[in-house]
Amino acid sequence: MEEKCTNQAYLELMQTSKAIQDCIKMEMMNHKINITEFSVLEVLYFKEKQTIQQIGKSILISSGSMTYVIDKLEQKGFIKRIDCPNDRRVIHVVLTENGMNLMEKIMPKHRDLINNMLGDLTDQESQTMIKLLKKVSKRVET
Amino acid sequence: MEEKCTNQAYLELMQTSKAIQDCIKMEMMNHKINITEFSVLEVLYFKEKQTIQQIGKSILISSGSMTYVIDKLEQKGFIKRIDCPNDRRVIHVVLTENGMNLMEKIMPKHRDLINNMLGDLTDQESQTMIKLLKKVSKRVET
DNA sequence: TAGAATTATCTCATATTCGAGATATTTTAA
DNA sequence: TTAAAATATCTCGAATATGAGATAATTCTA
C-alpha cells in the first residue's frame, strides 16, 4: 500500500478551520458584513479605540486592505475615523453608536456559535488541543 | 474576572491554520503558482483525470473561479482541457507533460514541508489531534 | 417524444486582497 | 538644526474570488 499522499492531521486541521471559517462567513452575511469587517468591529468592540495600524496587525491584513475595509465600515456607519492630535500621521478608529448596537446584537450569538462548534470538547480535550496546536504553530513560524 | 472573550481553542485553531496556509503560499510563490492553482494540480496529480466540476468540489471553489484558475493553468501550460465525447457538457482536465514535471519537482518538497510543520507531533499526538478535530468538524457541519 | 428540470461550463460585473509606491509626519542622530 | 530614517496612511493597479445569469447539452417524466 502506498503511503498516504498527504499528512492526515494536516488535512483534518485545514478542513476543520475552513469549515469554521465558512460557517462564520454565513453567519455574518445575515448582518450584511463580511468576515474581515467583522474582525475589525470585533477588535474595536474589545479595545474601544485603535489605530488603523493596530487593527491591521491584530487581524493580519495589509495596509491597503485596511484602508479599504475601514472605508467600507465608515460608509456603513459602523465606525468613524478620528484624527490623532498628537501624531498627525495616525488615525484612530472607534465604533459609532450604530456599530456598538450592531456588535451587541451580533456578539452573543457569535459567542454561542463558536462555543457550540467547539463545544463537544471537554475542558480536558480543549486543553489538549490547544497544547498540540501550539506545538505546531511554534514549528511553522520557524 | 470576566470570561475570556473568545474561545481559546478556536483562536489557536484558526491562527495555526492561517500560519500553515501562509507558509504554503510562500512555498508556491517560488514556483510562480498560487495556492488555488496548486490545489488543482494536486488533485490532478493524484486523480489523473477529473472534470472541472469534480475539481471544484474537491477544493471548494465556485464554478466561476474554476473557469478562471483552469484558464490560468492552461495558459501556463500545466494542464489541458479535454472535451468529453460522451457528455458534451463535460470538460475533463489533465496534467500536461510540463504540469507533471512541475508536480514531480514540487511534491517531495511539499510533503517534507507539511511533515516538518506537523512533525513535532508524535504519532500518538497526531492521532489525538485528528480525533479532536474530527469531533469539531462533525459539530460544525450540522 | 416534447417540454421541463437538471447539469456543466462559461461570462460578466462586483468585491476583496495585496504590494509597491506616494505623501505626510515624526523621530533620530550627527 | 537639519538630513536621513522610520512610521502611518492612502492610492493605484493587478490578481483572485464570488454569484447571477447565459448557453448548451443531457436526463427525466408525463
CSV table of C-alpha atoms (C1' of nucleotides) in Angstrom, one decimal:
chain,number,residue,atom,x,y,z
A,1,MET,CA,0.0,0.0,0.0
A,2,GLU,CA,1.4,3.3,-1.0
A,3,GLU,CA,1.9,5.9,1.7
A,4,LYS,CA,-1.0,8.3,2.2
A,5,CYS,CA,-0.4,11.2,-0.1
A,6,THR,CA,-0.7,14.0,2.5
A,7,ASN,CA,-0.5,14.2,6.2
A,8,GLN,CA,-3.8,13.3,7.7
A,9,ALA,CA,-3.6,15.7,10.7
A,10,TYR,CA,-2.7,18.4,8.3
A,11,LEU,CA,-5.8,17.7,6.1
A,12,GLU,CA,-8.0,17.5,9.1
A,13,LEU,CA,-6.7,20.8,10.5
A,14,MET,CA,-7.2,22.7,7.3
A,15,GLN,CA,-10.6,21.2,6.6
A,16,THR,CA,-11.9,22.0,10.0
A,17,SER,CA,-10.7,25.5,10.1
A,18,LYS,CA,-12.1,26.1,6.6
A,19,ALA,CA,-15.5,24.7,7.7
A,20,ILE,CA,-15.5,27.0,10.7
A,21,GLN,CA,-14.5,30.0,8.6
A,22,ASP,CA,-17.3,29.3,6.1
A,23,CYS,CA,-19.8,28.9,9.0
A,24,ILE,CA,-18.8,32.3,10.3
A,25,LYS,CA,-19.0,33.8,6.9
A,26,MET,CA,-22.5,32.7,6.6
A,27,GLU,CA,-23.4,34.0,10.0
A,28,MET,CA,-22.0,37.4,9.1
A,29,MET,CA,-23.8,37.5,5.8
A,30,ASN,CA,-27.0,37.8,7.8
A,31,HIS,CA,-25.8,41.1,9.1
A,32,LYS,CA,-24.6,42.3,5.7
A,33,ILE,CA,-20.9,42.3,6.7
A,34,ASN,CA,-18.1,40.1,5.7
A,35,ILE,CA,-15.5,38.3,7.9
A,36,THR,CA,-12.9,41.0,7.6
A,37,GLU,CA,-15.3,43.7,8.5
A,38,PHE,CA,-16.5,41.7,11.5
A,39,SER,CA,-12.9,41.2,12.6
A,40,VAL,CA,-12.3,44.9,12.6
A,41,LEU,CA,-15.5,45.5,14.5
A,42,GLU,CA,-14.6,42.8,17.0
A,43,VAL,CA,-11.2,44.4,17.7
A,44,LEU,CA,-12.9,47.7,18.3
A,45,TYR,CA,-15.6,46.2,20.5
A,46,PHE,CA,-12.9,44.9,22.9
A,47,LYS,CA,-10.3,47.5,22.5
A,48,GLU,CA,-12.5,50.6,22.1
A,49,LYS,CA,-10.1,52.8,20.3
A,50,GLN,CA,-7.3,51.6,18.0
A,51,THR,CA,-5.1,53.0,15.2
A,52,ILE,CA,-5.6,51.6,11.8
A,53,GLN,CA,-2.2,50.1,12.1
A,54,GLN,CA,-3.0,48.2,15.3
A,55,ILE,CA,-6.1,46.7,13.8
A,56,GLY,CA,-4.3,45.6,10.8
A,57,LYS,CA,-1.7,43.9,12.9
A,58,SER,CA,-4.4,42.2,15.0
A,59,ILE,CA,-6.3,40.7,12.1
A,60,LEU,CA,-3.3,40.3,9.8
A,61,ILE,CA,-4.2,42.2,6.7
A,62,SER,CA,-2.2,44.7,4.7
A,63,SER,CA,-2.4,48.4,4.9
A,64,GLY,CA,-4.0,48.7,1.5
A,65,SER,CA,-6.8,46.3,2.6
A,66,MET,CA,-7.1,48.2,5.9
A,67,THR,CA,-7.9,51.4,4.1
A,68,TYR,CA,-10.4,49.6,2.0
A,69,VAL,CA,-12.2,47.9,4.9
A,70,ILE,CA,-12.2,51.0,7.1
A,71,ASP,CA,-13.7,52.9,4.2
A,72,LYS,CA,-16.5,50.4,3.8
A,73,LEU,CA,-17.3,50.3,7.5
A,74,GLU,CA,-17.3,54.0,7.7
A,75,GLN,CA,-19.7,54.2,4.7
A,76,LYS,CA,-22.0,51.7,6.5
A,77,GLY,CA,-21.9,54.0,9.6
A,78,PHE,CA,-20.4,51.4,12.0
A,79,ILE,CA,-17.2,53.1,12.8
A,80,LYS,CA,-15.6,56.5,12.5
A,81,ARG,CA,-12.1,57.8,11.9
A,82,ILE,CA,-10.7,60.2,14.4
A,83,ASP,CA,-7.5,62.2,13.6
A,84,CYS,CA,-4.9,62.0,16.3
A,85,PRO,CA,-3.9,65.4,17.6
A,86,ASN,CA,-0.6,64.3,19.0
A,87,ASP,CA,0.6,62.5,15.9
A,88,ARG,CA,-0.9,63.6,12.7
A,89,ARG,CA,0.2,60.6,10.8
A,90,VAL,CA,-2.1,58.5,13.0
A,91,ILE,CA,-5.8,57.9,12.6
A,92,HIS,CA,-7.8,56.3,15.4
A,93,VAL,CA,-10.9,54.3,14.7
A,94,VAL,CA,-13.8,53.8,17.1
A,95,LEU,CA,-17.3,52.2,16.9
A,96,THR,CA,-20.2,54.5,16.3
A,97,GLU,CA,-23.4,54.2,18.2
A,98,ASN,CA,-24.7,52.1,15.3
A,99,GLY,CA,-21.6,50.0,15.3
A,100,MET,CA,-21.9,49.3,19.0
A,101,ASN,CA,-25.6,48.4,18.7
A,102,LEU,CA,-24.7,46.0,15.9
A,103,MET,CA,-22.0,44.3,17.9
A,104,GLU,CA,-24.2,44.0,20.9
A,105,LYS,CA,-26.7,42.2,18.7
A,106,ILE,CA,-24.1,40.0,17.0
A,107,MET,CA,-21.7,39.1,19.7
A,108,PRO,CA,-23.8,36.9,22.0
A,109,LYS,CA,-24.9,34.8,19.0
A,110,HIS,CA,-21.4,34.7,17.7
A,111,ARG,CA,-20.0,33.5,21.0
A,112,ASP,CA,-22.7,30.8,21.1
A,113,LEU,CA,-21.8,29.7,17.6
A,114,ILE,CA,-18.1,29.4,18.5
A,115,ASN,CA,-18.8,27.7,21.7
A,116,ASN,CA,-21.2,25.4,20.1
A,117,MET,CA,-18.8,24.5,17.3
A,118,LEU,CA,-16.0,23.8,19.8
A,119,GLY,CA,-18.5,22.6,22.4
A,120,ASP,CA,-18.2,18.9,22.1
A,121,LEU,CA,-14.8,19.1,23.5
A,122,THR,CA,-14.4,18.6,27.2
A,123,ASP,CA,-12.2,21.0,29.1
A,124,GLN,CA,-9.6,18.4,29.1
A,125,GLU,CA,-9.8,17.9,25.4
A,126,SER,CA,-9.8,21.6,24.7
A,127,GLN,CA,-6.6,21.9,26.7
A,128,THR,CA,-5.0,19.1,24.8
A,129,MET,CA,-6.0,20.6,21.5
A,130,ILE,CA,-4.5,24.0,22.5
A,131,LYS,CA,-1.3,22.3,23.5
A,132,LEU,CA,-1.0,20.4,20.3
A,133,LEU,CA,-1.8,23.3,18.1
A,134,LYS,CA,0.7,25.5,19.9
A,135,LYS,CA,3.3,22.9,19.3
A,136,VAL,CA,2.5,23.0,15.6
A,137,SER,CA,2.4,26.8,15.5
A,138,LYS,CA,5.8,27.0,17.0
A,139,ARG,CA,7.1,24.8,14.3
A,140,VAL,CA,5.5,26.6,11.5
A,141,GLU,CA,6.8,30.0,12.4
A,142,THR,CA,10.5,29.0,12.4
B,1,MET,CA,-12.6,38.3,36.1
B,2,GLU,CA,-14.7,38.4,33.0
B,3,GLU,CA,-14.9,35.4,30.8
B,4,LYS,CA,-12.3,35.3,28.0
B,5,CYS,CA,-13.9,37.0,25.1
B,6,THR,CA,-13.3,34.2,22.6
B,7,ASN,CA,-12.7,30.5,22.8
B,8,GLN,CA,-9.0,29.8,23.1
B,9,ALA,CA,-9.1,26.5,21.3
B,10,TYR,CA,-10.9,28.3,18.4
B,11,LEU,CA,-8.3,31.1,18.3
B,12,GLU,CA,-5.4,28.7,18.3
B,13,LEU,CA,-7.0,26.6,15.6
B,14,MET,CA,-7.6,29.5,13.3
B,15,GLN,CA,-4.2,31.0,13.9
B,16,THR,CA,-2.4,27.8,13.3
B,17,SER,CA,-4.2,27.0,10.1
B,18,LYS,CA,-3.6,30.5,8.8
B,19,ALA,CA,0.1,30.2,9.6
B,20,ILE,CA,0.3,27.0,7.7
B,21,GLN,CA,-1.7,28.5,4.8
B,22,ASP,CA,0.7,31.4,4.6
B,23,CYS,CA,3.7,29.1,4.7
B,24,ILE,CA,2.4,27.1,1.8
B,25,LYS,CA,1.6,30.3,-0.1
B,26,MET,CA,5.2,31.4,0.2
B,27,GLU,CA,6.4,28.0,-0.9
B,28,MET,CA,4.3,28.1,-4.0
B,29,MET,CA,5.4,31.6,-4.9
B,30,ASN,CA,8.8,30.1,-5.7
B,31,HIS,CA,7.1,28.1,-8.4
B,32,LYS,CA,5.1,31.0,-9.7
B,33,ILE,CA,1.8,29.5,-8.8
B,34,ASN,CA,-0.7,30.3,-6.1
B,35,ILE,CA,-2.4,28.0,-3.6
B,36,THR,CA,-5.5,27.5,-5.6
B,37,GLU,CA,-3.6,26.6,-8.7
B,38,PHE,CA,-1.5,24.2,-6.6
B,39,SER,CA,-4.6,22.6,-5.2
B,40,VAL,CA,-5.9,22.0,-8.7
B,41,LEU,CA,-2.6,20.5,-9.8
B,42,GLU,CA,-2.5,18.4,-6.7
B,43,VAL,CA,-5.9,16.9,-7.4
B,44,LEU,CA,-4.9,16.1,-10.9
B,45,TYR,CA,-1.6,14.7,-9.8
B,46,PHE,CA,-3.4,12.1,-7.7
B,47,LYS,CA,-6.6,11.6,-9.7
B,48,GLU,CA,-5.1,11.9,-13.2
B,49,LYS,CA,-8.3,13.0,-15.0
B,50,GLN,CA,-11.1,15.0,-13.5
B,51,THR,CA,-14.0,17.1,-14.7
B,52,ILE,CA,-13.9,20.8,-13.8
B,53,GLN,CA,-16.8,20.2,-11.6
B,54,GLN,CA,-15.1,17.4,-9.6
B,55,ILE,CA,-12.0,19.6,-9.0
B,56,GLY,CA,-14.1,22.5,-7.9
B,57,LYS,CA,-15.9,20.2,-5.4
B,58,SER,CA,-12.6,18.8,-4.1
B,59,ILE,CA,-11.0,22.2,-3.4
B,60,LEU,CA,-14.2,24.1,-2.6
B,61,ILE,CA,-14.3,26.9,-5.0
B,62,SER,CA,-17.1,28.3,-7.2
B,63,SER,CA,-17.6,27.5,-10.9
B,64,GLY,CA,-16.7,31.0,-11.8
B,65,SER,CA,-13.4,30.7,-10.0
B,66,MET,CA,-12.8,27.3,-11.5
B,67,THR,CA,-13.0,28.6,-15.1
B,68,TYR,CA,-10.6,31.3,-14.1
B,69,VAL,CA,-8.0,29.1,-12.5
B,70,ILE,CA,-8.2,26.4,-15.2
B,71,ASP,CA,-7.7,29.2,-17.8
B,72,LYS,CA,-4.6,30.4,-16.0
B,73,LEU,CA,-3.1,26.9,-15.6
B,74,GLU,CA,-3.8,26.2,-19.3
B,75,GLN,CA,-2.1,29.4,-20.3
B,76,LYS,CA,0.9,28.4,-18.2
B,77,GLY,CA,0.9,25.1,-20.0
B,78,PHE,CA,0.5,22.9,-16.9
B,79,ILE,CA,-2.9,21.4,-17.8
B,80,LYS,CA,-5.1,20.9,-20.8
B,81,ARG,CA,-8.8,20.7,-21.3
B,82,ILE,CA,-10.3,17.6,-23.0
B,83,ASP,CA,-13.8,17.6,-24.3
B,84,CYS,CA,-15.8,14.6,-23.2
B,85,PRO,CA,-17.3,12.7,-26.2
B,86,ASN,CA,-20.0,11.0,-24.1
B,87,ASP,CA,-21.3,14.1,-22.4
B,88,ARG,CA,-20.6,17.3,-24.3
B,89,ARG,CA,-21.5,19.4,-21.3
B,90,VAL,CA,-18.4,18.0,-19.6
B,91,ILE,CA,-14.8,19.0,-19.9
B,92,HIS,CA,-12.1,16.9,-18.4
B,93,VAL,CA,-8.8,18.3,-17.3
B,94,VAL,CA,-5.4,16.5,-17.1
B,95,LEU,CA,-1.8,17.5,-16.4
B,96,THR,CA,0.4,18.1,-19.4
B,97,GLU,CA,3.9,16.8,-19.6
B,98,ASN,CA,5.1,20.1,-18.1
B,99,GLY,CA,2.5,20.0,-15.4
B,100,MET,CA,3.6,16.5,-14.4
B,101,ASN,CA,7.2,17.6,-14.4
B,102,LEU,CA,6.4,20.6,-12.2
B,103,MET,CA,4.5,18.4,-9.7
B,104,GLU,CA,7.2,15.9,-9.5
B,105,LYS,CA,9.5,18.6,-8.6
B,106,ILE,CA,7.2,20.3,-6.2
B,107,MET,CA,5.6,17.4,-4.3
B,108,PRO,CA,8.5,15.9,-2.5
B,109,LYS,CA,9.5,19.3,-1.0
B,110,HIS,CA,5.8,20.0,-0.3
B,111,ARG,CA,5.4,16.7,1.5
B,112,ASP,CA,8.5,17.5,3.5
B,113,LEU,CA,7.2,20.9,4.4
B,114,ILE,CA,3.9,19.5,5.7
B,115,ASN,CA,5.6,16.7,7.6
B,116,ASN,CA,8.0,19.1,9.0
B,117,MET,CA,5.3,21.5,10.1
B,118,LEU,CA,3.3,18.8,11.7
B,119,GLY,CA,6.4,16.9,12.6
B,120,ASP,CA,6.8,17.7,16.2
B,121,LEU,CA,3.8,15.7,17.0
B,122,THR,CA,4.4,12.1,18.0
B,123,ASP,CA,2.2,9.5,16.3
B,124,GLN,CA,0.2,9.4,19.4
B,125,GLU,CA,-0.3,13.2,19.5
B,126,SER,CA,-1.2,13.2,15.8
B,127,GLN,CA,-3.9,10.6,16.4
B,128,THR,CA,-5.3,12.6,19.3
B,129,MET,CA,-5.3,15.8,17.2
B,130,ILE,CA,-7.1,14.0,14.3
B,131,LYS,CA,-9.7,12.7,16.7
B,132,LEU,CA,-10.3,16.0,18.3
B,133,LEU,CA,-10.5,17.8,15.0
B,134,LYS,CA,-13.0,15.3,13.7
B,135,LYS,CA,-15.1,15.8,16.7
B,136,VAL,CA,-15.2,19.5,16.0
B,137,SER,CA,-15.8,19.1,12.2
B,138,LYS,CA,-18.7,16.9,12.9
B,139,ARG,CA,-20.2,19.6,15.1
B,140,VAL,CA,-19.6,22.4,12.6
B,141,GLU,CA,-21.3,20.7,9.7
B,142,THR,CA,-24.6,20.2,11.4
C,1,DT,C1',-41.1,12.2,-27.6
C,2,DA,C1',-41.8,17.1,-26.3
C,3,DG,C1',-41.2,20.0,-22.6
C,4,DA,C1',-39.3,20.7,-18.0
C,5,DA,C1',-35.7,20.1,-15.0
C,6,DT,C1',-31.0,19.3,-14.2
C,7,DT,C1',-26.2,19.7,-15.1
C,8,DA,C1',-21.7,21.6,-16.7
C,9,DT,C1',-19.3,25.3,-18.1
C,10,DC,C1',-18.6,30.0,-19.2
C,11,DT,C1',-19.3,35.2,-19.0
C,12,DC,C1',-19.6,39.2,-16.6
C,13,DA,C1',-19.9,42.6,-13.0
C,14,DT,C1',-18.6,43.3,-8.4
C,15,DA,C1',-15.8,42.7,-4.2
C,16,DT,C1',-11.8,41.8,-1.8
C,17,DT,C1',-6.9,41.4,-1.2
C,18,DC,C1',-2.3,42.5,-1.9
C,19,DG,C1',2.1,45.0,-2.7
C,20,DA,C1',4.6,48.9,-4.4
C,21,DG,C1',5.0,53.4,-4.3
C,22,DA,C1',3.3,58.3,-2.9
C,23,DT,C1',2.5,61.6,0.8
C,24,DA,C1',2.8,63.5,5.1
C,25,DT,C1',4.6,63.5,9.6
C,26,DT,C1',7.6,62.3,13.4
C,27,DT,C1',11.9,60.7,15.3
C,28,DT,C1',16.7,60.0,15.3
C,29,DA,C1',21.4,61.2,15.1
C,30,DA,C1',25.2,63.8,13.5
D,1,DT,C1',19.1,72.2,13.5
D,2,DT,C1',18.8,69.5,9.6
D,3,DA,C1',19.1,65.5,6.8
D,4,DA,C1',18.0,60.7,7.0
D,5,DA,C1',15.3,57.1,8.6
D,6,DA,C1',11.2,55.5,10.3
D,7,DT,C1',6.2,55.4,10.6
D,8,DA,C1',1.2,55.8,9.3
D,9,DT,C1',-2.0,56.1,5.9
D,10,DC,C1',-3.6,56.3,1.3
D,11,DT,C1',-3.6,55.4,-3.9
D,12,DC,C1',-3.5,52.5,-7.6
D,13,DG,C1',-3.2,48.5,-10.5
D,14,DA,C1',-3.1,43.6,-10.7
D,15,DA,C1',-4.7,39.1,-9.1
D,16,DT,C1',-8.2,36.3,-7.5
D,17,DA,C1',-12.9,35.0,-5.7
D,18,DT,C1',-17.8,35.2,-5.9
D,19,DG,C1',-22.7,34.9,-7.6
D,20,DA,C1',-26.1,35.7,-11.0
D,21,DG,C1',-27.3,34.7,-15.3
D,22,DA,C1',-26.3,32.8,-20.2
D,23,DT,C1',-25.6,28.8,-23.0
D,24,DA,C1',-25.6,24.3,-24.3
D,25,DA,C1',-26.3,19.5,-23.5
D,26,DT,C1',-28.5,15.7,-21.1
D,27,DT,C1',-32.0,13.4,-18.4
D,28,DC,C1',-36.4,12.8,-16.7
D,29,DT,C1',-41.4,12.4,-17.0
D,30,DA,C1',-46.0,12.7,-18.4
